[in-house]
Amino acid sequence: MMSLKEKLGKRIQEIRKSKKLTQEKLAEMIGLDTPNLSNIERGKRFVTAETLEKIINALDVNEKDLFDFEHIKTREELLKSINKILNNSKTQDIEYFYRMINLYKEKI
């Protein structure tokens, strides 16, 4: 299971990338050096409340969105969740999921 530091770091990184910001640019925006931001994103260092507020403002998100970790799980946790979904699905839904996964694999 991932720690809160790791989940928050992954979420910050995910939002930063979705906003097309580099670590360098976000670090500059919040007055932090890039290695410290990198440590936060990798879950090696916990963010202070002051820095957290700066990140929220720089990324233009609300607190709730920053702490939305539902999809941030370890590989094992994700596989367990996916298996649970599949085991409770109808055959036609599983066939659809299968086609979508194959289409995705072809594009990457």
Coordinates of C-alpha atoms in Angstrom, one line a residue, residues 7-106:
K7 CA 0.0 9.3 -3.2
L8 CA 0.2 13.0 -2.8
G9 CA 3.4 13.2 -4.7
K10 CA 2.0 11.1 -7.6
R11 CA -1.1 13.3 -7.7
I12 CA 0.9 16.5 -7.8
Q13 CA 3.0 15.1 -10.7
E14 CA -0.1 13.9 -12.5
I15 CA -1.7 17.3 -12.4
R16 CA 1.5 19.1 -13.2
K17 CA 2.0 17.0 -16.3
S18 CA -1.7 17.4 -17.3
K19 CA -1.1 21.2 -17.2
K20 CA 2.0 20.7 -19.4
L21 CA 4.4 22.1 -16.7
T22 CA 7.9 20.9 -16.2
Q23 CA 9.2 20.3 -12.7
E24 CA 11.5 23.3 -13.2
K25 CA 8.6 25.6 -14.1
L26 CA 6.4 24.5 -11.2
A27 CA 9.3 24.7 -8.8
E28 CA 10.0 28.3 -10.0
M29 CA 6.3 29.2 -9.6
I30 CA 6.2 28.0 -6.0
G31 CA 9.6 29.2 -5.0
L32 CA 11.1 25.8 -4.5
D33 CA 14.2 24.2 -6.0
T34 CA 13.7 21.4 -8.5
P35 CA 15.3 18.7 -6.5
N36 CA 13.0 19.4 -3.5
L37 CA 9.9 19.3 -5.8
S38 CA 11.2 16.0 -7.3
N39 CA 11.5 14.6 -3.8
I40 CA 7.9 15.6 -3.1
E41 CA 6.6 14.1 -6.3
R42 CA 8.5 10.8 -5.6
G43 CA 7.1 10.6 -2.1
K44 CA 10.5 11.0 -0.5
R45 CA 9.7 14.3 1.2
F46 CA 6.4 15.5 2.6
V47 CA 5.1 18.9 1.6
T48 CA 4.7 21.7 4.1
A49 CA 1.3 23.4 4.5
E50 CA 2.7 26.6 3.0
T51 CA 4.2 24.8 0.0
L52 CA 0.9 22.8 -0.4
E53 CA -1.0 26.1 -0.7
K54 CA 1.5 27.4 -3.3
I55 CA 1.1 24.1 -5.3
I56 CA -2.7 24.3 -5.2
N57 CA -2.6 27.9 -6.4
A58 CA 0.1 27.3 -9.1
L59 CA -1.8 24.3 -10.5
D60 CA -5.1 26.1 -10.2
V61 CA -6.9 23.2 -8.5
N62 CA -8.9 22.9 -5.3
E63 CA -7.8 20.9 -2.3
K64 CA -10.3 18.1 -2.9
D65 CA -8.9 17.5 -6.4
L66 CA -5.4 17.3 -5.1
F67 CA -6.3 14.7 -2.6
D68 CA -8.3 12.5 -5.1
F69 CA -6.2 9.3 -4.8
E70 CA -8.8 6.8 -5.9
H71 CA -6.9 5.8 -9.0
I72 CA -3.4 6.0 -7.5
K73 CA -2.6 2.5 -6.3
T74 CA 0.2 0.0 -6.5
R75 CA 0.2 -2.4 -9.5
E76 CA -1.0 -5.2 -7.2
E77 CA -3.9 -3.1 -5.9
L78 CA -4.9 -2.1 -9.4
L79 CA -4.9 -5.7 -10.6
K80 CA -7.0 -6.7 -7.6
S81 CA -9.5 -3.9 -8.3
I82 CA -9.6 -4.8 -12.0
N83 CA -10.2 -8.5 -11.3
K84 CA -13.0 -7.6 -8.9
I85 CA -14.7 -5.5 -11.6
L86 CA -14.2 -8.2 -14.2
N87 CA -15.5 -10.9 -11.9
N88 CA -18.7 -8.9 -11.4
S89 CA -19.2 -8.1 -15.0
K90 CA -21.3 -9.7 -17.7
T91 CA -19.6 -11.5 -20.6
Q92 CA -20.5 -8.8 -23.1
D93 CA -18.9 -6.1 -20.8
I94 CA -15.7 -8.2 -20.5
E95 CA -15.6 -8.6 -24.2
Y96 CA -15.9 -4.8 -24.5
F97 CA -13.1 -4.2 -22.0
Y98 CA -10.9 -6.7 -23.9
R99 CA -11.4 -4.8 -27.2
M100 CA -10.7 -1.5 -25.5
I101 CA -7.5 -2.8 -23.9
N102 CA -6.3 -4.2 -27.3
L103 CA -7.1 -0.9 -29.0
Y104 CA -5.1 0.9 -26.4
K105 CA -2.2 -1.5 -26.8
E106 CA -2.1 -0.9 -30.5

